[in-house]
């Protein structure tokens, strides 16, 4: 049974409380023009919209409004409506209400009333079967979920810090829509003989749906924010500076090499160092254990071999070829 009083005064009190609290919160912010504050205002106005719907636009239900059993005959309902309005008994009812009372003459239609609500039974002029009422009611329910998904999308836009929650929130909305549709379509409707204490599925599902719509944006907005992604600009600047320095060093290396060859002492020291490196390399390449370990790692050092056995050797030759080409030197064969 509904537990929220349909009252404009209640909405005004709630709206005033929310707006005053928001204004006090905003005054404490050093900078008002931020994305976070804009999303906070979105949550506030969305919450006020849902509260207005809950407190003022509650779906009509003549049985709860008149406090009469669901099994009350249509003529008795007509009489009770005229009495509550203070009208003579011979006063004609508005056409929508008259059509509704005519349809409520059928017990099956009352079970559909519990399942789909008064608005659907009253507004769908061509509907006569369960499937037709279901097709008429489904788009209205789906539209509410689509609107909520749009709000969730705005709350999880890039820069909000909640981008990673978008998928979970949308999946939760889709799951809630499927569960609600399943309940509406398959739940058996039980009406006791006295027609009292009937669980109004439409009204209660409507209440739970809007409470879910009220809580979800607030929850998303207050979830922990992801740390902002670092800008690639500083990294690109550092990489560019390093590449420029490396290029300059490679250019200088060309002249250093030529200058070193003109000095006998430097030329002899260079030749001695390269000879030592060559000897140590031959010792390592001649070791069977080193060869087998290199092949297992896919870094074979066998000269002239194809595949893993000579992979490292091929990479070394390619690297040396690129270095010699960048320095403008002849590639040794």
mmCIF file of C-alpha atoms in Angstrom:
data_model
loop_
_atom_site.group_PDB
_atom_site.id
_atom_site.type_symbol
_atom_site.label_atom_id
_atom_site.label_comp_id
_atom_site.label_asym_id
_atom_site.label_seq_id
_atom_site.Cartn_x
_atom_site.Cartn_y
_atom_site.Cartn_z
ATOM 1 C CA UNK A 1 0.000 0.000 0.000
ATOM 2 C CA UNK A 2 1.249 3.535 -0.675
ATOM 3 C CA UNK A 3 2.954 5.146 2.281
ATOM 4 C CA UNK A 4 3.661 8.593 0.832
ATOM 5 C CA UNK A 5 1.060 11.351 1.245
ATOM 6 C CA UNK A 6 0.170 13.155 -1.950
ATOM 7 C CA UNK A 7 0.633 16.732 -0.780
ATOM 8 C CA UNK A 8 1.897 19.865 -2.453
ATOM 9 C CA UNK A 9 2.826 21.217 0.981
ATOM 10 C CA UNK A 10 5.086 18.230 1.579
ATOM 11 C CA UNK A 11 6.806 18.809 -1.756
ATOM 12 C CA UNK A 12 7.313 22.503 -1.021
ATOM 13 C CA UNK A 13 8.889 21.690 2.341
ATOM 14 C CA UNK A 14 11.163 19.057 0.786
ATOM 15 C CA UNK A 15 12.122 21.322 -2.131
ATOM 16 C CA UNK A 16 12.913 24.236 0.187
ATOM 17 C CA UNK A 17 15.081 22.008 2.383
ATOM 18 C CA UNK A 18 17.000 20.622 -0.586
ATOM 19 C CA UNK A 19 17.529 24.007 -2.259
ATOM 20 C CA UNK A 20 18.674 25.728 0.939
ATOM 21 C CA UNK A 21 21.105 22.896 1.687
ATOM 22 C CA UNK A 22 22.443 23.069 -1.861
ATOM 23 C CA UNK A 23 22.904 26.840 -1.683
ATOM 24 C CA UNK A 24 24.826 26.550 1.600
ATOM 25 C CA UNK A 25 26.990 23.807 0.113
ATOM 26 C CA UNK A 26 27.727 25.864 -3.001
ATOM 27 C CA UNK A 27 28.750 28.910 -0.961
ATOM 28 C CA UNK A 28 31.577 26.898 0.588
ATOM 29 C CA UNK A 29 33.067 26.060 -2.821
ATOM 30 C CA UNK A 30 36.091 28.185 -3.795
ATOM 31 C CA UNK A 31 35.138 27.949 -7.483
ATOM 32 C CA UNK A 32 31.497 27.679 -8.517
ATOM 33 C CA UNK A 33 32.085 27.173 -12.249
ATOM 34 C CA UNK A 34 33.239 23.560 -12.145
ATOM 35 C CA UNK A 35 31.930 20.385 -13.723
ATOM 36 C CA UNK A 36 31.430 18.855 -10.286
ATOM 37 C CA UNK A 37 29.104 21.686 -9.224
ATOM 38 C CA UNK A 38 27.188 21.480 -12.510
ATOM 39 C CA UNK A 39 26.603 17.763 -11.965
ATOM 40 C CA UNK A 40 25.571 18.458 -8.377
ATOM 41 C CA UNK A 41 22.890 20.857 -9.640
ATOM 42 C CA UNK A 42 21.756 18.217 -12.127
ATOM 43 C CA UNK A 43 21.315 15.703 -9.297
ATOM 44 C CA UNK A 44 19.436 18.276 -7.210
ATOM 45 C CA UNK A 45 16.937 19.216 -9.921
ATOM 46 C CA UNK A 46 16.485 15.590 -10.949
ATOM 47 C CA UNK A 47 15.772 14.676 -7.329
ATOM 48 C CA UNK A 48 13.232 17.510 -7.061
ATOM 49 C CA UNK A 49 11.544 16.274 -10.237
ATOM 50 C CA UNK A 50 11.250 12.741 -8.851
ATOM 51 C CA UNK A 51 10.031 14.065 -5.484
ATOM 52 C CA UNK A 52 7.376 16.112 -7.258
ATOM 53 C CA UNK A 53 6.203 13.013 -9.089
ATOM 54 C CA UNK A 54 6.129 10.985 -5.881
ATOM 55 C CA UNK A 55 4.349 13.571 -3.758
ATOM 56 C CA UNK A 56 2.039 15.263 -6.245
ATOM 57 C CA UNK A 57 1.564 13.036 -9.286
ATOM 58 C CA UNK A 58 0.681 9.776 -7.548
ATOM 59 C CA UNK A 59 -1.175 7.464 -9.954
ATOM 60 C CA UNK A 60 -4.965 7.555 -9.475
ATOM 61 C CA UNK A 61 -6.677 4.658 -7.727
ATOM 62 C CA UNK A 62 -10.378 4.994 -7.012
ATOM 63 C CA UNK A 63 -10.414 2.047 -4.616
ATOM 64 C CA UNK A 64 -7.749 3.557 -2.389
ATOM 65 C CA UNK A 65 -9.125 7.077 -2.794
ATOM 66 C CA UNK A 66 -12.614 6.027 -1.722
ATOM 67 C CA UNK A 67 -11.345 3.371 0.730
ATOM 68 C CA UNK A 68 -13.583 0.689 -0.727
ATOM 69 C CA UNK A 69 -12.894 -3.024 -1.430
ATOM 70 C CA UNK A 70 -11.706 -4.064 -4.865
ATOM 71 C CA UNK A 71 -14.824 -6.223 -5.283
ATOM 72 C CA UNK A 72 -17.203 -3.262 -4.899
ATOM 73 C CA UNK A 73 -19.838 -3.258 -7.717
ATOM 74 C CA UNK A 74 -19.551 -0.573 -10.381
ATOM 75 C CA UNK A 75 -22.853 1.086 -9.411
ATOM 76 C CA UNK A 76 -21.751 1.350 -5.803
ATOM 77 C CA UNK A 77 -18.493 2.923 -6.953
ATOM 78 C CA UNK A 78 -20.453 5.417 -9.059
ATOM 79 C CA UNK A 79 -22.565 6.362 -6.060
ATOM 80 C CA UNK A 80 -19.508 6.740 -3.819
ATOM 81 C CA UNK A 81 -17.789 8.971 -6.403
ATOM 82 C CA UNK A 82 -20.790 11.295 -6.625
ATOM 83 C CA UNK A 83 -21.126 11.435 -2.850
ATOM 84 C CA UNK A 84 -17.440 12.265 -2.351
ATOM 85 C CA UNK A 85 -17.777 15.057 -4.929
ATOM 86 C CA UNK A 86 -21.008 16.359 -3.328
ATOM 87 C CA UNK A 87 -23.023 15.924 -6.542
ATOM 88 C CA UNK A 88 -26.566 14.642 -7.054
ATOM 89 C CA UNK A 89 -26.901 10.933 -7.843
ATOM 90 C CA UNK A 90 -28.223 11.581 -11.333
ATOM 91 C CA UNK A 91 -25.162 13.639 -12.336
ATOM 92 C CA UNK A 92 -23.325 12.024 -15.273
ATOM 93 C CA UNK A 93 -19.690 11.135 -14.698
ATOM 94 C CA UNK A 94 -16.887 12.257 -17.036
ATOM 95 C CA UNK A 95 -16.489 9.918 -19.987
ATOM 96 C CA UNK A 96 -13.110 8.427 -18.856
ATOM 97 C CA UNK A 97 -14.547 7.531 -15.433
ATOM 98 C CA UNK A 98 -17.739 6.206 -16.962
ATOM 99 C CA UNK A 99 -15.728 4.015 -19.341
ATOM 100 C CA UNK A 100 -13.599 2.788 -16.443
ATOM 101 C CA UNK A 101 -16.633 1.788 -14.376
ATOM 102 C CA UNK A 102 -18.116 -0.006 -17.369
ATOM 103 C CA UNK A 103 -14.942 -2.033 -17.803
ATOM 104 C CA UNK A 104 -14.733 -2.813 -14.088
ATOM 105 C CA UNK A 105 -17.951 -4.783 -14.433
ATOM 106 C CA UNK A 106 -15.696 -7.690 -15.417
ATOM 107 C CA UNK A 107 -13.692 -9.474 -12.720
ATOM 108 C CA UNK A 108 -10.826 -10.131 -15.156
ATOM 109 C CA UNK A 109 -10.615 -6.415 -15.823
ATOM 110 C CA UNK A 110 -10.159 -5.801 -12.098
ATOM 111 C CA UNK A 111 -7.170 -8.122 -12.046
ATOM 112 C CA UNK A 112 -5.747 -6.101 -14.953
ATOM 113 C CA UNK A 113 -6.480 -2.958 -12.935
ATOM 114 C CA UNK A 114 -4.289 -4.284 -10.127
ATOM 115 C CA UNK A 115 -1.574 -5.255 -12.612
ATOM 116 C CA UNK A 116 -1.484 -2.211 -14.907
ATOM 117 C CA UNK A 117 -3.102 0.566 -12.862
ATOM 118 C CA UNK A 118 -6.086 2.826 -13.414
ATOM 119 C CA UNK A 119 -4.484 5.082 -16.024
ATOM 120 C CA UNK A 120 -3.813 2.249 -18.476
ATOM 121 C CA UNK A 121 -7.277 0.700 -18.068
ATOM 122 C CA UNK A 122 -8.903 4.102 -18.402
ATOM 123 C CA UNK A 123 -6.886 5.562 -21.293
ATOM 124 C CA UNK A 124 -6.520 2.607 -23.661
ATOM 125 C CA UNK A 125 -9.790 2.764 -25.594
ATOM 126 C CA UNK A 126 -9.060 -0.103 -27.973
ATOM 127 C CA UNK A 127 -7.574 -2.540 -25.420
ATOM 128 C CA UNK A 128 -9.581 -5.602 -24.482
ATOM 129 C CA UNK A 129 -7.018 -8.338 -23.793
ATOM 130 C CA UNK A 130 -4.016 -8.778 -21.511
ATOM 131 C CA UNK A 131 -1.540 -8.510 -24.408
ATOM 132 C CA UNK A 132 -3.040 -5.250 -25.655
ATOM 133 C CA UNK A 133 -2.861 -3.646 -22.218
ATOM 134 C CA UNK A 134 0.722 -4.891 -21.806
ATOM 135 C CA UNK A 135 1.767 -3.379 -25.149
ATOM 136 C CA UNK A 136 0.079 -0.114 -24.178
ATOM 137 C CA UNK A 137 1.754 0.042 -20.732
ATOM 138 C CA UNK A 138 5.284 -1.087 -21.644
ATOM 139 C CA UNK A 139 6.415 2.063 -23.565
ATOM 140 C CA UNK A 140 5.399 4.314 -20.659
ATOM 141 C CA UNK A 141 7.522 2.303 -18.247
ATOM 142 C CA UNK A 142 10.421 2.077 -20.708
ATOM 143 C CA UNK A 143 10.394 5.858 -21.229
ATOM 144 C CA UNK A 144 11.063 6.419 -17.534
ATOM 145 C CA UNK A 145 14.078 4.119 -17.667
ATOM 146 C CA UNK A 146 15.372 5.822 -20.826
ATOM 147 C CA UNK A 147 15.184 9.227 -19.114
ATOM 148 C CA UNK A 148 17.031 7.832 -16.103
ATOM 149 C CA UNK A 149 19.714 6.349 -18.368
ATOM 150 C CA UNK A 150 20.196 9.796 -19.925
ATOM 151 C CA UNK A 151 20.734 11.314 -16.460
ATOM 152 C CA UNK A 152 23.197 8.538 -15.617
ATOM 153 C CA UNK A 153 25.035 9.231 -18.879
ATOM 154 C CA UNK A 154 25.411 12.904 -17.972
ATOM 155 C CA UNK A 155 26.635 12.080 -14.469
ATOM 156 C CA UNK A 156 29.330 9.779 -15.878
ATOM 157 C CA UNK A 157 30.631 11.964 -18.704
ATOM 158 C CA UNK A 158 34.368 12.323 -19.237
ATOM 159 C CA UNK A 159 35.917 14.427 -16.522
ATOM 160 C CA UNK A 160 33.320 13.573 -13.885
ATOM 161 C CA UNK A 161 35.546 10.940 -12.263
ATOM 162 C CA UNK A 162 32.706 8.410 -12.451
ATOM 163 C CA UNK A 163 33.206 7.167 -16.000
ATOM 164 C CA UNK A 164 33.862 3.609 -14.822
ATOM 165 C CA UNK A 165 30.437 3.436 -13.129
ATOM 166 C CA UNK A 166 28.457 4.070 -16.325
ATOM 167 C CA UNK A 167 28.374 0.454 -17.466
ATOM 168 C CA UNK A 168 27.274 -0.803 -14.054
ATOM 169 C CA UNK A 169 24.568 1.857 -13.716
ATOM 170 C CA UNK A 170 23.106 1.216 -17.169
ATOM 171 C CA UNK A 171 23.214 -2.548 -16.559
ATOM 172 C CA UNK A 172 21.378 -1.976 -13.276
ATOM 173 C CA UNK A 173 18.694 0.057 -15.064
ATOM 174 C CA UNK A 174 18.263 -2.602 -17.746
ATOM 175 C CA UNK A 175 18.039 -5.303 -15.082
ATOM 176 C CA UNK A 176 15.464 -3.317 -13.098
ATOM 177 C CA UNK A 177 13.347 -2.805 -16.241
ATOM 178 C CA UNK A 178 13.444 -6.528 -17.042
ATOM 179 C CA UNK A 179 12.569 -7.514 -13.471
ATOM 180 C CA UNK A 180 9.679 -5.042 -13.324
ATOM 181 C CA UNK A 181 8.351 -6.212 -16.681
ATOM 182 C CA UNK A 182 8.605 -9.823 -15.562
ATOM 183 C CA UNK A 183 6.698 -9.098 -12.352
ATOM 184 C CA UNK A 184 3.975 -7.201 -14.170
ATOM 185 C CA UNK A 185 3.539 -9.870 -16.832
ATOM 186 C CA UNK A 186 3.755 -13.040 -14.739
ATOM 187 C CA UNK A 187 2.797 -12.302 -11.124
ATOM 188 C CA UNK A 188 -0.503 -14.004 -10.180
ATOM 189 C CA UNK A 189 -3.121 -11.582 -8.877
ATOM 190 C CA UNK A 190 -4.968 -12.752 -5.788
ATOM 191 C CA UNK A 191 -8.198 -11.009 -4.790
ATOM 192 C CA UNK A 192 -9.896 -12.209 -1.571
ATOM 193 C CA UNK A 193 -13.665 -12.508 -1.324
ATOM 194 C CA UNK A 194 -14.010 -9.338 0.712
ATOM 195 C CA UNK A 195 -11.736 -7.420 -1.715
ATOM 196 C CA UNK A 196 -9.682 -5.924 1.118
ATOM 197 C CA UNK A 197 -5.893 -5.708 1.546
ATOM 198 C CA UNK A 198 -5.180 -6.338 -2.124
ATOM 199 C CA UNK A 199 -1.557 -5.730 -3.072
ATOM 200 C CA UNK A 200 -1.752 -3.138 -5.849
ATOM 201 C CA UNK A 201 1.137 -4.297 -8.001
ATOM 202 C CA UNK A 202 1.120 -1.341 -10.358
ATOM 203 C CA UNK A 203 1.083 1.308 -7.632
ATOM 204 C CA UNK A 204 3.752 -0.368 -5.514
ATOM 205 C CA UNK A 205 6.037 -1.091 -8.457
ATOM 206 C CA UNK A 206 5.568 2.513 -9.531
ATOM 207 C CA UNK A 207 6.632 3.619 -6.052
ATOM 208 C CA UNK A 208 9.695 1.346 -5.997
ATOM 209 C CA UNK A 209 10.696 2.460 -9.510
ATOM 210 C CA UNK A 210 10.666 6.137 -8.598
ATOM 211 C CA UNK A 211 12.470 5.568 -5.317
ATOM 212 C CA UNK A 212 15.117 3.730 -7.355
ATOM 213 C CA UNK A 213 15.270 6.667 -9.789
ATOM 214 C CA UNK A 214 15.662 9.013 -6.822
ATOM 215 C CA UNK A 215 18.493 7.059 -5.175
ATOM 216 C CA UNK A 216 20.568 5.988 -8.192
ATOM 217 C CA UNK A 217 21.881 9.422 -9.358
ATOM 218 C CA UNK A 218 22.635 10.465 -5.777
ATOM 219 C CA UNK A 219 24.567 7.241 -5.230
ATOM 220 C CA UNK A 220 26.557 7.576 -8.460
ATOM 221 C CA UNK A 221 27.405 11.215 -7.764
ATOM 222 C CA UNK A 222 28.774 10.369 -4.319
ATOM 223 C CA UNK A 223 30.751 7.265 -5.264
ATOM 224 C CA UNK A 224 34.567 7.548 -5.064
ATOM 225 C CA UNK A 225 35.998 9.400 -8.020
ATOM 226 C CA UNK A 226 38.685 7.900 -10.209
ATOM 227 C CA UNK A 227 41.986 9.820 -10.229
ATOM 228 C CA UNK A 228 42.249 12.068 -13.294
ATOM 229 C CA UNK A 229 44.263 10.638 -16.148
ATOM 230 C CA UNK A 230 47.634 12.391 -16.538
ATOM 231 C CA UNK A 231 47.957 14.586 -19.579
ATOM 232 C CA UNK A 232 50.241 13.089 -22.256
ATOM 233 C CA UNK A 233 51.604 16.555 -23.146
ATOM 234 C CA UNK A 234 54.424 16.576 -20.508
ATOM 235 C CA UNK A 235 55.464 13.049 -21.485
ATOM 236 C CA UNK A 236 55.530 13.955 -25.173
ATOM 237 C CA UNK A 237 57.579 17.081 -24.436
ATOM 238 C CA UNK A 238 60.110 15.080 -22.411
ATOM 239 C CA UNK A 239 60.323 12.415 -25.123
ATOM 240 C CA UNK A 240 60.855 15.060 -27.788
ATOM 241 C CA UNK A 241 63.649 16.689 -25.761
ATOM 242 C CA UNK A 242 65.323 13.317 -25.200
ATOM 243 C CA UNK A 243 65.129 12.457 -28.897
ATOM 244 C CA UNK A 244 66.647 15.798 -29.845
ATOM 245 C CA UNK A 245 69.522 15.229 -27.429
ATOM 246 C CA UNK A 246 70.057 11.709 -28.750
ATOM 247 C CA UNK A 247 70.068 12.943 -32.317
ATOM 248 C CA UNK A 248 72.673 15.571 -31.451
ATOM 249 C CA UNK A 249 74.803 12.963 -29.672
ATOM 250 C CA UNK A 250 74.656 10.679 -32.717
ATOM 251 C CA UNK A 251 75.726 13.531 -34.960
ATOM 252 C CA UNK A 252 78.599 14.366 -32.585
ATOM 253 C CA UNK A 253 79.603 10.694 -32.450
ATOM 254 C CA UNK A 254 80.317 10.774 -36.168
ATOM 255 C CA UNK A 255 82.865 13.569 -35.743
ATOM 256 C CA UNK A 256 84.311 12.074 -32.553
ATOM 257 C CA UNK A 257 84.937 8.813 -34.388
ATOM 258 C CA UNK A 258 86.771 10.630 -37.187
ATOM 259 C CA UNK A 259 88.812 12.693 -34.702
ATOM 260 C CA UNK A 260 89.769 9.619 -32.676
ATOM 261 C CA UNK A 261 91.214 7.925 -35.757
ATOM 262 C CA UNK A 262 93.606 10.858 -36.289
ATOM 263 C CA UNK A 263 95.215 10.390 -32.852
ATOM 264 C CA UNK A 264 97.544 7.354 -32.645
ATOM 265 C CA UNK A 265 96.992 6.859 -28.914
ATOM 266 C CA UNK A 266 93.185 7.049 -29.218
ATOM 267 C CA UNK A 267 93.234 4.836 -32.299
ATOM 268 C CA UNK A 268 95.293 2.194 -30.486
ATOM 269 C CA UNK A 269 93.096 2.320 -27.372
ATOM 270 C CA UNK A 270 89.952 1.977 -29.499
ATOM 271 C CA UNK A 271 91.379 -0.981 -31.388
ATOM 272 C CA UNK A 272 92.428 -2.639 -28.126
ATOM 273 C CA UNK A 273 88.917 -2.183 -26.605
ATOM 274 C CA UNK A 274 87.177 -3.601 -29.658
ATOM 275 C CA UNK A 275 89.591 -6.526 -29.772
ATOM 276 C CA UNK A 276 88.833 -7.304 -26.120
ATOM 277 C CA UNK A 277 85.094 -7.136 -26.790
ATOM 278 C CA UNK A 278 85.489 -9.453 -29.793
ATOM 279 C CA UNK A 279 87.400 -12.021 -27.758
ATOM 280 C CA UNK A 280 84.890 -11.989 -24.894
ATOM 281 C CA UNK A 281 82.020 -12.304 -27.386
ATOM 282 C CA UNK A 282 83.618 -15.323 -29.026
ATOM 283 C CA UNK A 283 84.101 -16.988 -25.631
ATOM 284 C CA UNK A 284 80.412 -16.511 -24.818
ATOM 285 C CA UNK A 285 79.192 -17.672 -28.237
ATOM 286 C CA UNK A 286 81.427 -20.759 -28.113
ATOM 287 C CA UNK A 287 79.891 -21.920 -24.817
ATOM 288 C CA UNK A 288 77.267 -24.642 -25.447
ATOM 289 C CA UNK A 289 75.339 -23.806 -22.291
ATOM 290 C CA UNK A 290 74.999 -20.164 -23.373
ATOM 291 C CA UNK A 291 73.802 -21.217 -26.838
ATOM 292 C CA UNK A 292 71.134 -23.586 -25.471
ATOM 293 C CA UNK A 293 69.903 -21.025 -22.922
ATOM 294 C CA UNK A 294 69.684 -18.336 -25.608
ATOM 295 C CA UNK A 295 67.710 -20.614 -27.948
ATOM 296 C CA UNK A 296 65.221 -21.483 -25.163
ATOM 297 C CA UNK A 297 64.655 -17.755 -24.601
ATOM 298 C CA UNK A 298 64.182 -17.167 -28.342
ATOM 299 C CA UNK A 299 67.420 -15.143 -28.522
ATOM 300 C CA UNK A 300 69.711 -17.511 -30.383
ATOM 301 C CA UNK A 301 73.218 -16.285 -31.243
ATOM 302 C CA UNK A 302 74.191 -18.821 -33.915
ATOM 303 C CA UNK A 303 75.668 -17.065 -36.934
ATOM 304 C CA UNK A 304 73.697 -17.471 -40.167
ATOM 305 C CA UNK A 305 70.940 -19.540 -38.542
ATOM 306 C CA UNK A 306 67.260 -18.893 -39.238
ATOM 307 C CA UNK A 307 64.486 -18.791 -36.626
ATOM 308 C CA UNK A 308 65.128 -18.796 -32.831
ATOM 309 C CA UNK A 309 68.697 -20.087 -33.208
ATOM 310 C CA UNK A 310 69.851 -16.817 -34.806
ATOM 311 C CA UNK A 311 67.220 -14.327 -33.682
ATOM 312 C CA UNK A 312 69.460 -12.217 -31.448
ATOM 313 C CA UNK A 313 72.178 -12.114 -34.073
ATOM 314 C CA UNK A 314 69.708 -10.861 -36.666
ATOM 315 C CA UNK A 315 68.439 -8.149 -34.327
ATOM 316 C CA UNK A 316 71.982 -7.006 -33.513
ATOM 317 C CA UNK A 317 72.889 -6.736 -37.191
ATOM 318 C CA UNK A 318 69.730 -4.756 -37.915
ATOM 319 C CA UNK A 319 70.428 -2.354 -35.016
ATOM 320 C CA UNK A 320 74.005 -1.836 -36.157
ATOM 321 C CA UNK A 321 72.890 -1.245 -39.721
ATOM 322 C CA UNK A 322 70.448 1.474 -38.553
ATOM 323 C CA UNK A 323 73.140 3.142 -36.429
ATOM 324 C CA UNK A 324 75.639 3.208 -39.292
ATOM 325 C CA UNK A 325 73.016 4.549 -41.687
ATOM 326 C CA UNK A 326 71.983 7.319 -39.248
ATOM 327 C CA UNK A 327 75.636 8.356 -38.907
ATOM 328 C CA UNK A 328 76.161 8.347 -42.661
ATOM 329 C CA UNK A 329 78.798 5.606 -42.461
ATOM 330 C CA UNK A 330 79.252 2.679 -44.801
ATOM 331 C CA UNK A 331 77.514 -0.456 -43.551
ATOM 332 C CA UNK A 332 80.138 -3.199 -43.017
ATOM 333 C CA UNK A 333 79.446 -6.481 -44.793
#
